[in-house]
Coordinates of C-alpha atoms and ligand atoms in Angstrom, one line a residue:
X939 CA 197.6 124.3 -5.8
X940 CA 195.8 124.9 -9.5
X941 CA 195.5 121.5 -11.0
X942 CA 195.9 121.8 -15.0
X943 CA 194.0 120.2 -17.2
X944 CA 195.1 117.0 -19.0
X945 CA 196.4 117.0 -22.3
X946 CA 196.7 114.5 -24.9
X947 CA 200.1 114.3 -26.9
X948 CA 201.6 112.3 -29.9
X949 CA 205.5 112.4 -29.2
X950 CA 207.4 113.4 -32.2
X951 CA 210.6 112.0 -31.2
X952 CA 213.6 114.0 -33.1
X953 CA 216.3 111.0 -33.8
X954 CA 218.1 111.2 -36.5
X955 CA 215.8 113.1 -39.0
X956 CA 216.6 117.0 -37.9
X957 CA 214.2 118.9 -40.7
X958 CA 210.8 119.7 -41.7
X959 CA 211.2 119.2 -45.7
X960 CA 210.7 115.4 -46.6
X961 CA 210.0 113.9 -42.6
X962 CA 207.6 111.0 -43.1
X963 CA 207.8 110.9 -39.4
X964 CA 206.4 114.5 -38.5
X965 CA 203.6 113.7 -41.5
X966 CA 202.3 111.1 -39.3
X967 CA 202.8 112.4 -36.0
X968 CA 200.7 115.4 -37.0
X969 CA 197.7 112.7 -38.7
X970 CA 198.2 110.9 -35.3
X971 CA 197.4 113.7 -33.2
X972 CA 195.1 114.7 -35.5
X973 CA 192.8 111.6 -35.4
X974 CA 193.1 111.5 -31.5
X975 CA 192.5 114.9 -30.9
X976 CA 195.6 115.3 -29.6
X977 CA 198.9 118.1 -29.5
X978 CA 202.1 117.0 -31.4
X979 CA 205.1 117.4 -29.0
X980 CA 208.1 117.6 -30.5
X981 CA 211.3 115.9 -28.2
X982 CA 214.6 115.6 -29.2
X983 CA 217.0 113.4 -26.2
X984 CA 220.6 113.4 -25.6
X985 CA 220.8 109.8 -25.0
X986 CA 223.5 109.1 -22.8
X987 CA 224.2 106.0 -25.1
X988 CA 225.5 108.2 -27.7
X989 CA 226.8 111.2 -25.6
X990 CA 227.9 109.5 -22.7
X991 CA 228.6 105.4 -23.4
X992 CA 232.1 104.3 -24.8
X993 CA 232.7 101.0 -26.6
X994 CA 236.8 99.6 -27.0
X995 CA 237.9 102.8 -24.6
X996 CA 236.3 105.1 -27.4
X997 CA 233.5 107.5 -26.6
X998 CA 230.2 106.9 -28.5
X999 CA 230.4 110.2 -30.3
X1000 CA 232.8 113.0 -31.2
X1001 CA 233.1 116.8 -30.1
X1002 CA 232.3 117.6 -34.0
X1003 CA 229.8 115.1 -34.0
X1004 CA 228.2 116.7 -31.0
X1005 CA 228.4 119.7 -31.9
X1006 CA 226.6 119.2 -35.0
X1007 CA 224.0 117.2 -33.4
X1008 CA 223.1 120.5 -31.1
X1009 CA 223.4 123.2 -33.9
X1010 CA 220.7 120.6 -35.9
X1011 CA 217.9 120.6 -33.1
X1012 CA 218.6 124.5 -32.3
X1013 CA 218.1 125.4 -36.2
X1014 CA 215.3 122.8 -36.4
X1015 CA 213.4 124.4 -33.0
X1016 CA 213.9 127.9 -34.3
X1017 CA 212.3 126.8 -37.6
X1018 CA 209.2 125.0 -35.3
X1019 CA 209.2 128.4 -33.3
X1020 CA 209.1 130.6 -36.5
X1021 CA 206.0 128.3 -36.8
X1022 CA 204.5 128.8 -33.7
X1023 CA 205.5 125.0 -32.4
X1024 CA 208.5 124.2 -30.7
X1025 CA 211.0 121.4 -30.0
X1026 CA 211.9 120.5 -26.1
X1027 CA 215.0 119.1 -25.9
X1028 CA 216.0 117.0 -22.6
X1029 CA 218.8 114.5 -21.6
X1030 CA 218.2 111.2 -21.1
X1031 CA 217.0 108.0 -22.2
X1032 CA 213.6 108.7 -24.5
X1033 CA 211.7 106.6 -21.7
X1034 CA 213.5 107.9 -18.7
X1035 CA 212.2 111.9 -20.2
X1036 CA 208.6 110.7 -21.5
X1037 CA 208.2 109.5 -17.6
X1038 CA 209.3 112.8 -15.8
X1039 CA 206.8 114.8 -17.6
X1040 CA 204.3 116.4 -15.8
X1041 CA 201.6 114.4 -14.9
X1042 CA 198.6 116.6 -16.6
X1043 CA 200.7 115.7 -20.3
X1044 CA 199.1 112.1 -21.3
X1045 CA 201.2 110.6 -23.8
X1046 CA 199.3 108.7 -26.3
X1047 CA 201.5 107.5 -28.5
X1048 CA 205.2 108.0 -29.8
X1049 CA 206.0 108.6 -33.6
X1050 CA 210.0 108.4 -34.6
X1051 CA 212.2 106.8 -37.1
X1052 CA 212.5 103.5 -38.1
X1053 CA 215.6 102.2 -36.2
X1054 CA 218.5 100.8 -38.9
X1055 CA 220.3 99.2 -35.7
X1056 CA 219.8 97.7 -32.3
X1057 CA 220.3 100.2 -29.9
X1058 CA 217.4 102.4 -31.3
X1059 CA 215.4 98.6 -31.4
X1060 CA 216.0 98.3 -27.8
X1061 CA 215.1 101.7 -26.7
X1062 CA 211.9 101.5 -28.9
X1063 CA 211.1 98.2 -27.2
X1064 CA 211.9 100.2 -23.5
X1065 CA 208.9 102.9 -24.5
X1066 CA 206.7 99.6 -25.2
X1067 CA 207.6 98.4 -22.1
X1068 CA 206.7 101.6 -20.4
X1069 CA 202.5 100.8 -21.8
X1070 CA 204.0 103.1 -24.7
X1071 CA 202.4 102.7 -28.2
X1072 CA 205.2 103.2 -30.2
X1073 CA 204.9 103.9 -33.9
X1074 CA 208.3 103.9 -36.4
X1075 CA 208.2 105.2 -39.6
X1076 CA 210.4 104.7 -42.3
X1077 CA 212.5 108.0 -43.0
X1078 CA 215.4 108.2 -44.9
X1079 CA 215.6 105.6 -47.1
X1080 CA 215.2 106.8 -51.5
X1081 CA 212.7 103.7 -51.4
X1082 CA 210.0 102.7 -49.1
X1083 CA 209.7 98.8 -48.1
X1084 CA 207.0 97.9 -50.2
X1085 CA 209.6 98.9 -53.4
X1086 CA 212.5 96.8 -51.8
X1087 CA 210.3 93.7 -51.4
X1088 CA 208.7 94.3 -54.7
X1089 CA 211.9 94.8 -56.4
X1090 CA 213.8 91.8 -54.3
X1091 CA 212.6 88.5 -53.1
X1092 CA 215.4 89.0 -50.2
X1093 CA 218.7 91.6 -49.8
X1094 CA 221.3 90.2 -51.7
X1095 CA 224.4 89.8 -50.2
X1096 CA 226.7 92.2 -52.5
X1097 CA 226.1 95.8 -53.0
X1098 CA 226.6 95.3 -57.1
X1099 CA 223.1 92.9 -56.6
X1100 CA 221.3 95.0 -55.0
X1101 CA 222.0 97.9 -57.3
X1102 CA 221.7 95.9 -60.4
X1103 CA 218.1 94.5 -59.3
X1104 CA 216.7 98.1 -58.3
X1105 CA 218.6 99.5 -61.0
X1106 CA 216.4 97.0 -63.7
X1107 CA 212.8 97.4 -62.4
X1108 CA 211.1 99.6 -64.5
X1109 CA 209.0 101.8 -62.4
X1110 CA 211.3 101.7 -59.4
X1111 CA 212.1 105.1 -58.7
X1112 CA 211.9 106.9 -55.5
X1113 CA 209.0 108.6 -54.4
X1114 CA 208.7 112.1 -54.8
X1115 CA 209.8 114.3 -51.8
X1116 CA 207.4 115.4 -49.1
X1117 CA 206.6 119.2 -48.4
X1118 CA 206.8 120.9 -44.8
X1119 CA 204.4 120.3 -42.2
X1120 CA 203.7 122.6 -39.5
X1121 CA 203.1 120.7 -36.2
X1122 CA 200.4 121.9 -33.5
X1123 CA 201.2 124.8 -31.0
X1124 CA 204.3 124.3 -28.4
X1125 CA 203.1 123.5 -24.7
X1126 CA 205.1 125.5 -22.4
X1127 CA 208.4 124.1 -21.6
X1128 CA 208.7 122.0 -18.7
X1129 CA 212.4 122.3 -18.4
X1130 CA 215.3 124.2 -19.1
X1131 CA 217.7 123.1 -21.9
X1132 CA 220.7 120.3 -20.8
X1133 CA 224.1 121.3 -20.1
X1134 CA 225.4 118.9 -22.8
X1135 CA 223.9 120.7 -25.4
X1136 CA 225.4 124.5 -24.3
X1137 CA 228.7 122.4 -23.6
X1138 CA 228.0 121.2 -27.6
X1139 CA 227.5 124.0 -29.1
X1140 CA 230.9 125.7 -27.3
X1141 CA 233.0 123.7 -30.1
X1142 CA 234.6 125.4 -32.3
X1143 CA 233.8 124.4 -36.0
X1144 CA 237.3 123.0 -37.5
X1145 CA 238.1 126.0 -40.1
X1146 CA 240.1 123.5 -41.7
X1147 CA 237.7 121.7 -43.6
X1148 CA 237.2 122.0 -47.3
X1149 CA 233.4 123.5 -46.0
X1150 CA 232.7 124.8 -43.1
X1151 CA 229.8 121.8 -41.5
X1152 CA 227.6 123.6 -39.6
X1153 CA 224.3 121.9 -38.7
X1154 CA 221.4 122.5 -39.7
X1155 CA 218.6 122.2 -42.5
X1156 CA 218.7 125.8 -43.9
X1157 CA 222.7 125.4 -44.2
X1158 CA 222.1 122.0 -46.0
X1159 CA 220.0 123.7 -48.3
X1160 CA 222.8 126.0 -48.8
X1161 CA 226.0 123.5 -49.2
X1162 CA 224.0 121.3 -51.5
X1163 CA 222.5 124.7 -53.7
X1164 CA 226.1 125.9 -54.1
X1165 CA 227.5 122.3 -55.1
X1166 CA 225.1 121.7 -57.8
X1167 CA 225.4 125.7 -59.2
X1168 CA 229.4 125.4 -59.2
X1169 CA 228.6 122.4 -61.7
X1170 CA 230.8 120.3 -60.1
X1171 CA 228.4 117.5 -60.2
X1172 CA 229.2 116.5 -64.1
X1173 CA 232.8 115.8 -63.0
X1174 CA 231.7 114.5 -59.9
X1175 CA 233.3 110.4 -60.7
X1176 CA 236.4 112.3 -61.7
X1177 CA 237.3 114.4 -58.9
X1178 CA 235.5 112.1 -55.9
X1179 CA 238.6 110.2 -55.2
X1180 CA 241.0 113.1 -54.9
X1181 CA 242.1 113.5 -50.8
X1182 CA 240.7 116.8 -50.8
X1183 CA 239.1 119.9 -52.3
X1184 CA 236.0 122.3 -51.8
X1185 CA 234.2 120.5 -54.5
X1186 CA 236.5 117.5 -54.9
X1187 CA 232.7 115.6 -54.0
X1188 CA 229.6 116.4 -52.2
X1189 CA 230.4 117.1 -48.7
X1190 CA 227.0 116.5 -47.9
X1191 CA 227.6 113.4 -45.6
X1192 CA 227.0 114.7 -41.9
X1193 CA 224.0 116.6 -43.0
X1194 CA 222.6 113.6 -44.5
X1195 CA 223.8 111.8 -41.6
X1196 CA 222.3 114.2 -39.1
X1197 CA 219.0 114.0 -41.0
X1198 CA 219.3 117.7 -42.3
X1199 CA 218.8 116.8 -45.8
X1200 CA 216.7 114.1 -47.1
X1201 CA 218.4 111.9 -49.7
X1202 CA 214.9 111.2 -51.6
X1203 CA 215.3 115.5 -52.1
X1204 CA 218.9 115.1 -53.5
X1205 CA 218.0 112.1 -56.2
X1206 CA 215.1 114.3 -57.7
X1207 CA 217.6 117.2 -57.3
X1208 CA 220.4 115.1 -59.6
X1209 CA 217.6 114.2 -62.2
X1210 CA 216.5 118.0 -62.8
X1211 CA 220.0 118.5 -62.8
X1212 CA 220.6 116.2 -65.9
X1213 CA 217.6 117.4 -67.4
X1214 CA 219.1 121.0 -67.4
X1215 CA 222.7 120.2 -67.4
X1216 CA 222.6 117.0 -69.3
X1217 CA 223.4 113.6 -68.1
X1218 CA 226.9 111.7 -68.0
X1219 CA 228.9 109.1 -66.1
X1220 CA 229.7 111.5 -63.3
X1221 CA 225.8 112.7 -62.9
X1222 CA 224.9 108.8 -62.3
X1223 CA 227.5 108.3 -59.6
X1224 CA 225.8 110.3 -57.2
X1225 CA 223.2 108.5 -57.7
X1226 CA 225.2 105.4 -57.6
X1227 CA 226.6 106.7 -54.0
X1228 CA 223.4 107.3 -52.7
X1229 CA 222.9 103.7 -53.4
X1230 CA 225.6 102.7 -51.6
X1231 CA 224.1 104.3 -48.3
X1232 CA 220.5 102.9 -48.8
X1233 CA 222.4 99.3 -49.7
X1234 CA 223.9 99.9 -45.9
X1235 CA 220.9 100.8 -44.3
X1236 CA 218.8 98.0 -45.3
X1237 CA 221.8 95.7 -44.9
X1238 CA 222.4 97.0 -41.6
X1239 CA 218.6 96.2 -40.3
X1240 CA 218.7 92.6 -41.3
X1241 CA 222.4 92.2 -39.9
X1242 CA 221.2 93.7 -36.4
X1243 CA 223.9 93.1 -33.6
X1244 CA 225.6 90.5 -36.3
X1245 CA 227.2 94.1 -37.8
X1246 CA 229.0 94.8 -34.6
X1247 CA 230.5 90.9 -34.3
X1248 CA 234.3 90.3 -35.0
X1249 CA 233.4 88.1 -37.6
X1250 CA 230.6 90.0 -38.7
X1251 CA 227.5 89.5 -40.2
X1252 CA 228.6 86.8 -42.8
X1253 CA 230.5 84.8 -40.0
X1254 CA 233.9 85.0 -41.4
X1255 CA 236.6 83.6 -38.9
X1256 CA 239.5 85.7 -38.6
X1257 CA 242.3 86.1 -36.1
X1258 CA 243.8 89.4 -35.5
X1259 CA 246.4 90.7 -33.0
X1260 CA 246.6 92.6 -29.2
X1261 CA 248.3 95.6 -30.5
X1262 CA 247.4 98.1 -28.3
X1263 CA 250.7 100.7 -28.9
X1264 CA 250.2 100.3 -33.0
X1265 CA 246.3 101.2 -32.6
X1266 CA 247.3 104.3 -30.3
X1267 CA 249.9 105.4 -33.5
X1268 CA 247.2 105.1 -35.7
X1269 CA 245.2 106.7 -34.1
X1270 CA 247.1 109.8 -33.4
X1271 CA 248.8 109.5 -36.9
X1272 CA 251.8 108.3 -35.3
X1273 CA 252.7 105.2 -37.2
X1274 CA 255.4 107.1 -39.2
X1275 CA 253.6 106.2 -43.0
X1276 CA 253.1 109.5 -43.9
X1277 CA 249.5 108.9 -46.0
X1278 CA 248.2 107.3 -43.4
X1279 CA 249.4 109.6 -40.3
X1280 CA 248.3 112.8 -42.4
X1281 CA 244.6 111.4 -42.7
X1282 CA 244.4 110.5 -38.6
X1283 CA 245.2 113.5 -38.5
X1284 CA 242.9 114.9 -40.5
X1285 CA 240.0 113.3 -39.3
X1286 CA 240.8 114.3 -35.6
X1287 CA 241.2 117.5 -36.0
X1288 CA 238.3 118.6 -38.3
X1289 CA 235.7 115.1 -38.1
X1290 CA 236.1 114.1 -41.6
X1291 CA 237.9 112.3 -44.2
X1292 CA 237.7 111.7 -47.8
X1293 CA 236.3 108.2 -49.2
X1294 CA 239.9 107.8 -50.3
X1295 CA 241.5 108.3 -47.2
X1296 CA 238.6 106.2 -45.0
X1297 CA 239.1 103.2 -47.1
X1298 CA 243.2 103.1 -46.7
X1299 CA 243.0 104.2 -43.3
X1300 CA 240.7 101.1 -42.6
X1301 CA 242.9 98.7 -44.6
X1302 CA 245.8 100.0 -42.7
X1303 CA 244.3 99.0 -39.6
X1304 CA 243.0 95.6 -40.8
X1305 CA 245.8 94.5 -42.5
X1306 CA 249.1 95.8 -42.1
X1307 CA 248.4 96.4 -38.0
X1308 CA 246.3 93.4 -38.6
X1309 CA 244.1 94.8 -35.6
X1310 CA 240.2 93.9 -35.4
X1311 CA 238.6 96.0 -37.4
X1312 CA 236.0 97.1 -34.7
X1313 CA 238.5 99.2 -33.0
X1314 CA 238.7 101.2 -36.4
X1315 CA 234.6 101.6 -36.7
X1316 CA 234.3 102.2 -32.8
X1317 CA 237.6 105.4 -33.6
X1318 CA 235.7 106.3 -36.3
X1319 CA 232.5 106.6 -34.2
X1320 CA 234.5 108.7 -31.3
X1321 CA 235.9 111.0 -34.6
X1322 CA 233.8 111.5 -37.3
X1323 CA 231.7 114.4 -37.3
X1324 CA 228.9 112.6 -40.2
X1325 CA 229.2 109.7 -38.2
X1326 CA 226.3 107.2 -39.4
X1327 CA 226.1 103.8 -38.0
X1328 CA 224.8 101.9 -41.0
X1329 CA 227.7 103.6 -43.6
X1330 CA 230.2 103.2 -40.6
X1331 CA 230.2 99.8 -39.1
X1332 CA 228.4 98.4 -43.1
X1333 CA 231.7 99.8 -44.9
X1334 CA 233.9 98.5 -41.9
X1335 CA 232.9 95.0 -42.7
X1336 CA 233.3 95.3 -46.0
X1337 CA 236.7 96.3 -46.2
X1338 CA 237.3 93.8 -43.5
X1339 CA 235.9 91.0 -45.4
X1340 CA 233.0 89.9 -42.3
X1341 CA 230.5 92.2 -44.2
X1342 CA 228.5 92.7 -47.5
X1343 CA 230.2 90.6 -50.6
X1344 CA 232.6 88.9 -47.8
X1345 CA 235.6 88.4 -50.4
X1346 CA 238.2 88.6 -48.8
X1347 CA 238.1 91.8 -48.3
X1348 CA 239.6 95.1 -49.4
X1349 CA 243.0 95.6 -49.6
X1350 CA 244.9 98.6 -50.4
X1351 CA 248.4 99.2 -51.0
X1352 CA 248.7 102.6 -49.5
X1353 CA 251.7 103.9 -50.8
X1354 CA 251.0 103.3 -54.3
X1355 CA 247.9 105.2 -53.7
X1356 CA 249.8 107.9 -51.7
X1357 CA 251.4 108.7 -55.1
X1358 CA 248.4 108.1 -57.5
X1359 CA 245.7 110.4 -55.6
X1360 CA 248.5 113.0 -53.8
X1361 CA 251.3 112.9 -56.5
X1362 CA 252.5 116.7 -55.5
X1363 CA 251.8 115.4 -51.8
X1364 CA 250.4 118.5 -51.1
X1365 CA 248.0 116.5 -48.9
X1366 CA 250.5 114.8 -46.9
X1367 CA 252.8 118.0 -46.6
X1368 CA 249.1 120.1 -45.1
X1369 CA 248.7 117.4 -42.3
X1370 CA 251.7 116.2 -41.5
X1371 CA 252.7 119.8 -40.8
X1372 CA 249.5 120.2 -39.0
X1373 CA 250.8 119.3 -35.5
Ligands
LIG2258 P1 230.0 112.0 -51.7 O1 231.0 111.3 -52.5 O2 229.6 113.4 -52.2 O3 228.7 111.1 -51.7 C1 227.4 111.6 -51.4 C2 226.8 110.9 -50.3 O4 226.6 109.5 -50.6 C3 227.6 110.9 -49.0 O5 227.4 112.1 -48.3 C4 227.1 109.6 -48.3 O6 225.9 109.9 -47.7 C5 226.8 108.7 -49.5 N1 228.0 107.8 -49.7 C6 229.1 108.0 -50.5 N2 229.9 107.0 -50.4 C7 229.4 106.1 -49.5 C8 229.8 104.8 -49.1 N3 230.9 104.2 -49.4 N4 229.0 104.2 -48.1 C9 227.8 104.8 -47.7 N5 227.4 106.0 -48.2 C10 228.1 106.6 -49.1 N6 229.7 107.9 -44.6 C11 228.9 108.5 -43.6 O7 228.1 109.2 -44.0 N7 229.1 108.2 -42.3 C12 230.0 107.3 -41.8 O8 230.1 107.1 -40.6 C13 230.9 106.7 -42.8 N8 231.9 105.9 -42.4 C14 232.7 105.3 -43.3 C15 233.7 104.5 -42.9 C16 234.6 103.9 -43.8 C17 235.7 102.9 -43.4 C18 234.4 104.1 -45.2 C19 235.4 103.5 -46.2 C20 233.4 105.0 -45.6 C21 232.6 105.6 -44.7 N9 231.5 106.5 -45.1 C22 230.7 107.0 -44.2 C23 231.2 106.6 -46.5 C24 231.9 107.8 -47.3 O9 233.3 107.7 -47.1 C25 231.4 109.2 -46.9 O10 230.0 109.2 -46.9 C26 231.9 110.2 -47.8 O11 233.3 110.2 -47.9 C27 231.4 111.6 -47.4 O12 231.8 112.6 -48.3 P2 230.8 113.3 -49.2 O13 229.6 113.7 -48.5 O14 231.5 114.3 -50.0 O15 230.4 112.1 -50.2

């Protein structure tokens, strides 16, 4: 049998940053290779901890979720082939893939994302303990580390802090978007695609959302060009807490989540905007949003495992009920309050909910079923088709009072805002009909 030559590689491994535009982590892969001689191969894995696992009886990830997941890496490897390159995309645990490559491929070194949680720590740490170098780079933050530490001595503890303190440094601005880099050739495909991912891409896209979320970087182009030309943004802090609505606010979250977009992209986006379109209140709280998601990320590195604790990263001791009937009603929008049974609703069928409706939702759950509020981050996980561990389990504890700012939480009287944000209950009426 013809032995084949060996062949140095630099991994890219595809996490959660699907695109070219703005991808620290593919700039240095491709320097990597380039200083070792070496081929860029791009992998992208179905880790069973995400599309198998299940934490409180809920699976790690939804059908929507999923399905968005596999329509990213297929627009992101036909993008790589248009390019000549290519993306292999395997199930598995990163380490258990690497090691079933044939034995001709010598893996130098692996380049991916900067892990914001644990689980992405520990499967880091397994590729190290395979005689892996592994290299992470920071990707989707607006500001690199070097700002944060030179803006803050350590992460405050409120959101309002840490806003404030990188709001006041002059200078502290993110840095400017990265173009497209074309990584080296593809090396013929060892394998044929998973069965997870055809069985992901079968979903049917909910054609009830406001926009139809399909993934991808060229449609995130698309959704986020269309926003910012219907103008919407200069009445974005007016509209943002309505239930619903096409442009009602960005809809931008599982392509951010996903990786499709790069926020550092949408902040210098915003800024032209104001230049053009001119500036207001409304212009700033995208911006101010955006914050609200680095906050979380940075938050949710330095709370590591403390963020999936009952009492959370701050320690709070708090004693909630065995409920097990009142979490099934609320989560199949059974618990017969109409605001709160037309938004479990909504989120099941179609993988995403309004800011409005995720923060009574959540109080619901916390304090009227008075239910620990992990069983409401780990339904969201299993739901939400933007699902994004730092935003999820970070605004989780908040509301619950065991996160960020831990004042005793967030309470909301639901039906006073049923009538404030759905007064012709034209919301309630379109999902509680919807069964
Ligand atoms: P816009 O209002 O247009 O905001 C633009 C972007 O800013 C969003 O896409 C998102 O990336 C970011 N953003 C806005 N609000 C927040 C916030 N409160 N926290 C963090 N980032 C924010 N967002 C997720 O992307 N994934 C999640 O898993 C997630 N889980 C949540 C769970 C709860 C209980 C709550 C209260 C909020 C959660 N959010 C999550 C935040 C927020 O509700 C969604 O990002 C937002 O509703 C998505 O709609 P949009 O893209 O139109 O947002």
């Amino acid at each position: 049998m013809k032995t084949q030559s060996p062949v140095d590689v630099v991994v890219w491994l595809v996490r959660d940053t699907c695109r070219l535009q703005d991808n620290p982590v593919l700039v240095r892969a491709v320097e990597e290779a380039k200083t070792r001689s070496a081929t860029v191969l791009a992998l992208a894995c179905l880790e069973p901890r995400r599309w198998k696992d299940e934490q409180f009886g809920c699976s790690r990830s939804g059908a929507q979720w999923r399905r968005f997941r596999a329509e990213s890496l297929v627009a992101l490897r036909e993008s790589l082939e248009r390019k000549k390159s290519g993306l292999w995309i395997a199930a598995g645990a990163p380490g258990d893939v690497i090691s079933t490559f044939p034995p001709h491929i010598r893996v130098t070194t692996v380049v991916t994302d900067l892990p914001v949680a644990p689980d992405e720590q520990k499967e880091n740490a397994s590729l190290v303990a395979l005689g892996l170098e592994v290299l992470a780079v920071q990707v989707d933050e607006l500001f690199d580390a070097a700002q944060i530490k030179n803006a803050l001595d350590q992460l405050p503890s409120s959101f309002t802090k840490f806003r404030k303190t990188i709001e006041k440094k002059q200078g502290v601005t993110p840095p400017e978007p990265i173009g497209a880099v074309t990584p080296s050739a593809l090396l013929s495909q060892p394998w044929k695609d998973p069965d997870d991912l055809a069985t992901a891409l079968a979903v049917a896209v909910s054609t009830s959302t406001e926009v139809e979320a399909r993934g991808g970087e060229v449609a995130a182009q698309k959704i986020w060009r269309d926003y910012l030309e219907s103008g919407a943004l200069s009445s974005y802090k007016k509209t943002r807490n309505a239930f619903f609505g096409r442009t009602q606010s960005s809809h931008l979250s599982a392509w951010l989540a996903h990786g499709c977009l790069s926020a550092r992209m949408m902040w210098r986006d915003i800024l032209d905007y104001e230049q053009e379109n001119g500036a207001n209140e409304s212009t700033y709280w995208l911006r101010f949003e955006l914050l609200w998601r680095e906050f979380f990320r940075w938050y949710s590195r330095e709370a590591g495992s403390g963020l999936f604790r009952r009492e959370g990263p701050s320690g709070q001791a708090v004693v909630y009920q065995e409920n097990p009937a009142g979490f099934s009603q609320w989560c199949g929008g059974q618990t017969g309050v109409n605001i709160i049974d037309a938004a479990m609703r909504e989120l099941a069928q179609t993988g995403w909910l309004s800011n409005r409706a995720r923060q009574l939702v959540a109080s619901y759950l916390i304090y009227d079923l008075n239910l620990d509020w992990r069983l409401g981050a780990a339904w969201f996980e299993s739901q939400l088709v933007d699902f994004d561990v730092a935003s999820n389990w970070g605004n989780w504890a908040y509301i619950a009072g065991v996160g960020p700012d831990p004042r005793g939480g967030r309470i909301f009287n639901v039906e006073s805002q049923a009538e404030r944000y759905d007064s012709d209950q034209h919301y309630r009426t379109r999902w509680l009909n919807s069964l």
